[in-house]
Coordinates of N, CA, C and O and ligand atoms in Angstrom, one line a residue:
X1 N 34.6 11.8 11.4 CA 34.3 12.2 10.1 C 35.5 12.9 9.4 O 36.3 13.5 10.1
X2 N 35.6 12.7 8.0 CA 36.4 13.2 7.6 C 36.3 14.1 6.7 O 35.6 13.9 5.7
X3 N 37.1 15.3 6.9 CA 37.0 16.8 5.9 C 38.4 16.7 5.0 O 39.6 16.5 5.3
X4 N 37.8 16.9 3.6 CA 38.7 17.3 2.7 C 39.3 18.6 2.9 O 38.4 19.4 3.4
X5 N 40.4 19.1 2.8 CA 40.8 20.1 2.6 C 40.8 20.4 1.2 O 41.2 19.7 0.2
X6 N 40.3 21.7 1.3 CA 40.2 22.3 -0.6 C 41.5 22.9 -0.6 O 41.9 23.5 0.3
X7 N 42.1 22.7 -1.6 CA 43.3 23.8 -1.8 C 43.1 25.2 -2.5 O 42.8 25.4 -3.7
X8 N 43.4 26.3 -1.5 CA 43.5 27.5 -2.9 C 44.2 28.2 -3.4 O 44.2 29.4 -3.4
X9 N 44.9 27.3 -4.0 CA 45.7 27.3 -5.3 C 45.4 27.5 -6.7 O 44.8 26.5 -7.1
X10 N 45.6 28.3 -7.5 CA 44.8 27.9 -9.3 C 45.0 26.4 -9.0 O 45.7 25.9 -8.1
X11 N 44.3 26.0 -9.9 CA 44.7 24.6 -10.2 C 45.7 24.4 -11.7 O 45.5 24.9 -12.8
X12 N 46.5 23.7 -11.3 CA 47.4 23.0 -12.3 C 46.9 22.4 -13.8 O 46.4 21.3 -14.0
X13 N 47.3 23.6 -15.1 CA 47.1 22.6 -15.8 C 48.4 21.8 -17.2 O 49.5 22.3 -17.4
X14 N 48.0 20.7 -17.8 CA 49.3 19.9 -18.4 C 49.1 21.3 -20.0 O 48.1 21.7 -20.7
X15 N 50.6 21.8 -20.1 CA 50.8 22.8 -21.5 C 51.3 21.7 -22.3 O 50.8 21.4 -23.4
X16 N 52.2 21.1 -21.8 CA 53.2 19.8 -23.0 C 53.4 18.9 -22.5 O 52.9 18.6 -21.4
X17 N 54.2 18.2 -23.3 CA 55.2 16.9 -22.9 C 56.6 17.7 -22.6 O 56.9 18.8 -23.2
X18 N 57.2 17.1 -21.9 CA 58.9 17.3 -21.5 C 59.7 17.5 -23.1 O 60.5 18.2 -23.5
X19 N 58.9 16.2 -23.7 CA 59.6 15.8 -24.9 C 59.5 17.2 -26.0 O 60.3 17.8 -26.7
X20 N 58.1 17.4 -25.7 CA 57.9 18.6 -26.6 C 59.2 20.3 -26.4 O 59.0 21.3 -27.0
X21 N 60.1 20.0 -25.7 CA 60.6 21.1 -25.4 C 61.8 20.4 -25.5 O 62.0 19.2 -25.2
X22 N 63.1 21.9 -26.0 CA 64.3 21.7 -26.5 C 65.4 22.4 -25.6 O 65.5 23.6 -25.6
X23 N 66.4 21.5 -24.8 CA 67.0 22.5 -24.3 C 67.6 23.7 -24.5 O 68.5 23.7 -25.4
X24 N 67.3 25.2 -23.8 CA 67.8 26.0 -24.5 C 67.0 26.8 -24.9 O 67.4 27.9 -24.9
X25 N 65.5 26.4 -25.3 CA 64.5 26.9 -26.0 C 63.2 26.9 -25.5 O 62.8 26.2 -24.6
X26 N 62.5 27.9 -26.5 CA 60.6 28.4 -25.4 C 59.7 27.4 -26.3 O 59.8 26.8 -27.3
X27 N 59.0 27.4 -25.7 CA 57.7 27.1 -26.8 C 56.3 27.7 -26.0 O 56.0 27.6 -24.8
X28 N 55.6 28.3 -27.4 CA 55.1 28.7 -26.8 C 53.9 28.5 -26.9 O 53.5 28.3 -28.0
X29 N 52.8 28.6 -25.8 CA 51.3 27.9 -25.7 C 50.4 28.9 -25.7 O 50.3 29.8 -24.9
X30 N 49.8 28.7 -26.6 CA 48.8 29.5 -27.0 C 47.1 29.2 -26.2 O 46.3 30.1 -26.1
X31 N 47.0 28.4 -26.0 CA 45.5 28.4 -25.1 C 45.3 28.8 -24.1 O 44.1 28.9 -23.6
X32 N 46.3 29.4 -23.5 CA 46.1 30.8 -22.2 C 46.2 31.8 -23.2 O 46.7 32.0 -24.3
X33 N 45.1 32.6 -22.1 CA 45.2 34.4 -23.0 C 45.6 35.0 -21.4 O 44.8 35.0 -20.5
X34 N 46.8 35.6 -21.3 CA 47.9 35.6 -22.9 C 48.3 34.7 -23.1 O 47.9 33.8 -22.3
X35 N 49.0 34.4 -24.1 CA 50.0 33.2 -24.2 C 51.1 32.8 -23.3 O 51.7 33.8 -23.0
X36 N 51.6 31.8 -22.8 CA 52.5 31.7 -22.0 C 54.0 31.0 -22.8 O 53.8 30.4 -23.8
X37 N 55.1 31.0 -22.3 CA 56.2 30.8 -23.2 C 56.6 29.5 -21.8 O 56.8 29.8 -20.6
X38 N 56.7 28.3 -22.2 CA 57.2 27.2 -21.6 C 59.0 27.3 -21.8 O 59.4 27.8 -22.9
X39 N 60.1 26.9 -20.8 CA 61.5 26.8 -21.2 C 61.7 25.9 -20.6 O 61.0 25.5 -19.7
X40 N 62.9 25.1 -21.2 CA 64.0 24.2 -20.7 C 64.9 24.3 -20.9 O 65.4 24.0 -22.0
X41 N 66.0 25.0 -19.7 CA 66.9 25.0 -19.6 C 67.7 24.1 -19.9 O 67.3 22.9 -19.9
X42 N 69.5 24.4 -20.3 CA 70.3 24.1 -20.5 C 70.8 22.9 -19.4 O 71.4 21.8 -19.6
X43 N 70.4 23.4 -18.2 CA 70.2 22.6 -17.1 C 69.7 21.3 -16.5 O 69.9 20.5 -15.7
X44 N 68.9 21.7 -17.4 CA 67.1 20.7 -17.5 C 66.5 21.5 -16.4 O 66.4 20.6 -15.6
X45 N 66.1 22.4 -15.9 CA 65.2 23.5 -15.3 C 63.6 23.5 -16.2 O 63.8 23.8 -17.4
X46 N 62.8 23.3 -16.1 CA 61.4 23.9 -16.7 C 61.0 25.0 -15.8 O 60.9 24.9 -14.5
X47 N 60.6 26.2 -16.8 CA 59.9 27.6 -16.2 C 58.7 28.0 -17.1 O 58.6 27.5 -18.2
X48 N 58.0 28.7 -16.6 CA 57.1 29.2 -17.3 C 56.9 31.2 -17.2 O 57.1 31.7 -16.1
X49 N 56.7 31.7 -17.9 CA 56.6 32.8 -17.9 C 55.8 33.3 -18.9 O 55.5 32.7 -19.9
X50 N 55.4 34.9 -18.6 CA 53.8 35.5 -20.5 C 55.0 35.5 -21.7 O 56.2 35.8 -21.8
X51 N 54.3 35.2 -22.3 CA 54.9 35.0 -23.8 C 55.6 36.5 -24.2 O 56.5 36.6 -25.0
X52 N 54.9 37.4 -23.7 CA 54.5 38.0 -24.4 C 55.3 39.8 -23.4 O 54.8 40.3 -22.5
X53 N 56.9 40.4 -24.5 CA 57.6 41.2 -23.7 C 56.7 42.2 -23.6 O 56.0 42.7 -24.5
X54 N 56.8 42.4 -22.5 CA 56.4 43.9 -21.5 C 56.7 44.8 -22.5 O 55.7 45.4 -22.8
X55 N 57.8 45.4 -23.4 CA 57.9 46.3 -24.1 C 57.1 46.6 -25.0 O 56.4 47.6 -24.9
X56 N 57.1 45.7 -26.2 CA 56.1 45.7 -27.5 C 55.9 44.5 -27.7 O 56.4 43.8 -26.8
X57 N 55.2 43.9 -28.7 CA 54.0 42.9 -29.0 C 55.5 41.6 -29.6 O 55.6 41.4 -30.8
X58 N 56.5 40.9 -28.7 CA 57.5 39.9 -29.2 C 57.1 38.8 -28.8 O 56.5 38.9 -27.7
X59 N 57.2 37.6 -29.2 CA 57.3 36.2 -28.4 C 58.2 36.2 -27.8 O 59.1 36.0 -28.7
X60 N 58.9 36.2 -26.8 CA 59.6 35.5 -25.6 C 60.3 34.4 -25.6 O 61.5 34.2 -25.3
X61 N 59.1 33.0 -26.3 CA 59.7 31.7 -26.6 C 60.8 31.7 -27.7 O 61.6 30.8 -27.9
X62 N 60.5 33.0 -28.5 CA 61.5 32.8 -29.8 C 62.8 33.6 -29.4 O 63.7 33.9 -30.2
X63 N 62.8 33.8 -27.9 CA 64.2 34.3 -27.5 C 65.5 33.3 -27.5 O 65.5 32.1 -27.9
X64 N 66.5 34.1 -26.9 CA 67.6 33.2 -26.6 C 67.8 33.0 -24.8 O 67.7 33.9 -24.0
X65 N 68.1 31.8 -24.5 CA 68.2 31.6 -23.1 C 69.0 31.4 -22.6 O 69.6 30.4 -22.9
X66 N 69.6 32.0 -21.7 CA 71.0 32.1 -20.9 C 71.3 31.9 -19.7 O 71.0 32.9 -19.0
X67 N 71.7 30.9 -19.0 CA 71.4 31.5 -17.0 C 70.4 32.2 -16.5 O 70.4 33.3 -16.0
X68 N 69.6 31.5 -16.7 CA 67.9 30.9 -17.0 C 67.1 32.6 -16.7 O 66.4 33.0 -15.8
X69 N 67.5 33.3 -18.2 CA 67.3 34.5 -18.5 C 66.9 34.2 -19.6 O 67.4 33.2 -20.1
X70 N 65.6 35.0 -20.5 CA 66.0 34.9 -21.8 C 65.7 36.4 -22.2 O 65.1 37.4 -21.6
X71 N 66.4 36.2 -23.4 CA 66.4 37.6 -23.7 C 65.7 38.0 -25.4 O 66.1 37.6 -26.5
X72 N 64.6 39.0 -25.0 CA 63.8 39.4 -26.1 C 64.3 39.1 -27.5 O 65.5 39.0 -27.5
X73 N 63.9 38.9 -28.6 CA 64.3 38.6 -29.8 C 64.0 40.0 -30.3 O 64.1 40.2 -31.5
X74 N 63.6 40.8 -29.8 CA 63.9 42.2 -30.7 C 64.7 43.0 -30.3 O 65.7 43.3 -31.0
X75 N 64.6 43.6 -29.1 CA 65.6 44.5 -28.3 C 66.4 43.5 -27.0 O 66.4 42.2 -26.7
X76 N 67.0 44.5 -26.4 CA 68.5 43.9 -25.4 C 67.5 43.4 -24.1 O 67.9 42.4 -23.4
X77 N 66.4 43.8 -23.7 CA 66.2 43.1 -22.8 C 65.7 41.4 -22.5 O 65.2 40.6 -23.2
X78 N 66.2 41.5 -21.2 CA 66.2 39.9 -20.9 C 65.4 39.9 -19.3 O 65.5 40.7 -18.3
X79 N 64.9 39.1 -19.5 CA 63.9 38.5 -18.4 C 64.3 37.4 -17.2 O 64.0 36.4 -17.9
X80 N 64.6 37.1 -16.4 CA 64.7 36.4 -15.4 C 63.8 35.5 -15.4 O 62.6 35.8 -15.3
X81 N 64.2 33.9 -15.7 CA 62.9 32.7 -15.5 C 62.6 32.8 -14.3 O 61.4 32.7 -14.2
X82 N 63.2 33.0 -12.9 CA 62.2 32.7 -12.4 C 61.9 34.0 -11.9 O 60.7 34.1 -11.6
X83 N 62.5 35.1 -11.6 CA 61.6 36.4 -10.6 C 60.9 36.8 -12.0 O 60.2 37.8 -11.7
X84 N 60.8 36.5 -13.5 CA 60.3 37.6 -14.3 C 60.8 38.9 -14.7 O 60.4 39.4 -15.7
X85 N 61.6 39.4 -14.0 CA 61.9 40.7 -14.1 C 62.9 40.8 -14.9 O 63.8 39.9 -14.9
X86 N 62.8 42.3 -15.8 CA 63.8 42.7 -17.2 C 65.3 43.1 -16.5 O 65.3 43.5 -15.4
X87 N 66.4 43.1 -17.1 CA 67.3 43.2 -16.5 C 68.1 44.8 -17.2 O 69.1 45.3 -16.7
X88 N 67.5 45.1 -18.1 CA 67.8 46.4 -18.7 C 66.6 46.8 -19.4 O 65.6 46.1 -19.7
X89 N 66.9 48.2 -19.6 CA 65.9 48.9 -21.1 C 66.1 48.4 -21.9 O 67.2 47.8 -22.1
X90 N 65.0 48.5 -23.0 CA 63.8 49.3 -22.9 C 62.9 48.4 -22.1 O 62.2 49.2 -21.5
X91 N 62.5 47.2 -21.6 CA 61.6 46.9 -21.1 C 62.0 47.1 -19.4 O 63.1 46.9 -18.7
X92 N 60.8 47.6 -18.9 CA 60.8 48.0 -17.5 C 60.1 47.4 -16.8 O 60.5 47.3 -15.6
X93 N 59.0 46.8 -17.1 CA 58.1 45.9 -15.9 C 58.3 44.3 -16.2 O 58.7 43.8 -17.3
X94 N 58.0 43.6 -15.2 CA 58.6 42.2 -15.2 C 57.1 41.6 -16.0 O 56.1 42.3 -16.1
X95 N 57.3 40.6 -16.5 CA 56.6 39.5 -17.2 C 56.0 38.6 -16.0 O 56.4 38.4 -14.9
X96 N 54.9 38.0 -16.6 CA 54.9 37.1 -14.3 C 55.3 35.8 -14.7 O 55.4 35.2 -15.8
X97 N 55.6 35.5 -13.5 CA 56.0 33.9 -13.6 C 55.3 32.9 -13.3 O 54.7 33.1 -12.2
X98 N 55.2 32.1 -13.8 CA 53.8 30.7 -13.4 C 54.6 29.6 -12.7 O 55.8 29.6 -12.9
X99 N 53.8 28.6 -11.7 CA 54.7 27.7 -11.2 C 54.6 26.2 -12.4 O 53.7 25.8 -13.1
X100 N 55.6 26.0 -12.2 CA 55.9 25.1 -13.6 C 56.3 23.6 -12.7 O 56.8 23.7 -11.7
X101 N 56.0 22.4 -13.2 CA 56.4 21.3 -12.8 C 56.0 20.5 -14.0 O 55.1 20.4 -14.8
X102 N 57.6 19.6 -13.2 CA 57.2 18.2 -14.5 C 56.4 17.1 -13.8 O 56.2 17.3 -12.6
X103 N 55.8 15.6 -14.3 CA 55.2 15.0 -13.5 C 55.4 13.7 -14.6 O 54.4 13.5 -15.3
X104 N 55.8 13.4 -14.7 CA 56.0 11.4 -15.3 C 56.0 12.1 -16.9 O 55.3 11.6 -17.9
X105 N 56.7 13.0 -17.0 CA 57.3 13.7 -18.7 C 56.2 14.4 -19.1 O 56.2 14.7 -20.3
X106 N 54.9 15.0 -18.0 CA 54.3 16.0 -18.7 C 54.4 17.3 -18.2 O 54.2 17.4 -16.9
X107 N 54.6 18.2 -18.6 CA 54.5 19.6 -17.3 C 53.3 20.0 -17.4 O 52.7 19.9 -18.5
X108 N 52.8 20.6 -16.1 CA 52.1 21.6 -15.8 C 52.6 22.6 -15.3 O 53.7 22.8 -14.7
X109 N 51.4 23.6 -15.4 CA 51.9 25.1 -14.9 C 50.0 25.6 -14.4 O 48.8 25.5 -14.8
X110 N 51.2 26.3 -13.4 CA 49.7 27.0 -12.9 C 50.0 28.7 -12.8 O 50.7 29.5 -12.2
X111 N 48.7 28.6 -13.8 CA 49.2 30.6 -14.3 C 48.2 31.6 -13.4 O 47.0 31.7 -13.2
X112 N 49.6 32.3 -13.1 CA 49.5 33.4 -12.3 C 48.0 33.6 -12.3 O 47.3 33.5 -13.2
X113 N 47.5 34.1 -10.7 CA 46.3 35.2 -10.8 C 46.4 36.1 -10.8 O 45.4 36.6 -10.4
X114 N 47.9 37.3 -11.2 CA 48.0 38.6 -11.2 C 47.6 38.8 -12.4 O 47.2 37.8 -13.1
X115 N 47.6 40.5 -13.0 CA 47.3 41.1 -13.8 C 48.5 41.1 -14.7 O 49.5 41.8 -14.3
X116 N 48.5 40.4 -15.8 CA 50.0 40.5 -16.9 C 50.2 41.9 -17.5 O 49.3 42.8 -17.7
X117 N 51.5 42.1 -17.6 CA 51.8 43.3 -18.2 C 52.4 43.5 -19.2 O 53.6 43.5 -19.4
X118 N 51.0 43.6 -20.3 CA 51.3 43.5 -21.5 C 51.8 45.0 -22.0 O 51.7 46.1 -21.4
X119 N 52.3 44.7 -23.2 CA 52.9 45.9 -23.8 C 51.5 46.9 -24.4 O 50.4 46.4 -24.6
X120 N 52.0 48.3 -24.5 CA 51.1 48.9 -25.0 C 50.7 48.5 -26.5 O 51.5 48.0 -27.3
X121 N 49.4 48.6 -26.8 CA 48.8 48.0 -27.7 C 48.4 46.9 -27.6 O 47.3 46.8 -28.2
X122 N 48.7 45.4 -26.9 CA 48.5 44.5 -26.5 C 47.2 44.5 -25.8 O 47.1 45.3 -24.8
X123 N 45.8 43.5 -26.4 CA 45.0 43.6 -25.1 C 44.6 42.2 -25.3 O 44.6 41.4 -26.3
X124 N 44.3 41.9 -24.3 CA 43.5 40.2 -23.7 C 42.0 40.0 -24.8 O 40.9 40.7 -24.5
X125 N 42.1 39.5 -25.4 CA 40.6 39.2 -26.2 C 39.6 39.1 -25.6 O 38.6 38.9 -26.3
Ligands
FES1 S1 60.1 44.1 -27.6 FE1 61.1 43.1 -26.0 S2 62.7 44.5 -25.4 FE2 61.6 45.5 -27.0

């Protein structure tokens, strides 16, 4: 007889197309709460990470992306795509990272089951 193995893993789901994304730049997906900010690197890397800086209430995707860092569009901090974590003040706790993959030009990502660390004021609907 044969037994399925279940995986327990989140399950995977598709945010874009490949196409939909610019190297360089976020986009960002709003049907996860929080939001999550999709990247493609300069490299062609896809990452995934919360939209949404640990500091105060910024999009992330509307950062700039550097050696697969991006860095806040309001203040100096920058984020690590893949550990999440800020690399200076003002932001101090890391953003989480989702596992991201492409598959025949669509990506999926499978979002974290930790607790996001949203900025003060920020709450999950
Ligand atoms: S809002 Fe991102 S560093 Fe301040």
């Amino acid at each position: 007889m044969h037994y399925q193995q279940h995986s327990r893993e989140a399950p995977m789901r598709r945010v874009c197309a490949l196409n939909d994304l610019e190297p360089g730049e976020g986009l960002r997906i709003d049907d996860t709460s929080p939001p999550i900010a999709v990247f493609l690197t300069e490299e062609g890397t896809v990452h995934a990470i919360d939209d949404t800086c640990t500091h105060q209430d910024a999009s992330l995707a509307a950062g700039w992306v550097e050696d697969c860092r991006v860095e806040c569009p309001l203040h100096a901090s920058a984020f690590s795509l893949l550990t999440g974590e800020a690399d200076q003040p003002p932001a101090r706790r890391p953003v989480r990272v989702h596992r991201a993959e492409v598959h025949d030009g669509e990506v999926w990502v499978e979002v974290s089951t930790a607790a996001p660390n949203l900025p003060p004021g920020v709450t999950l609907p």
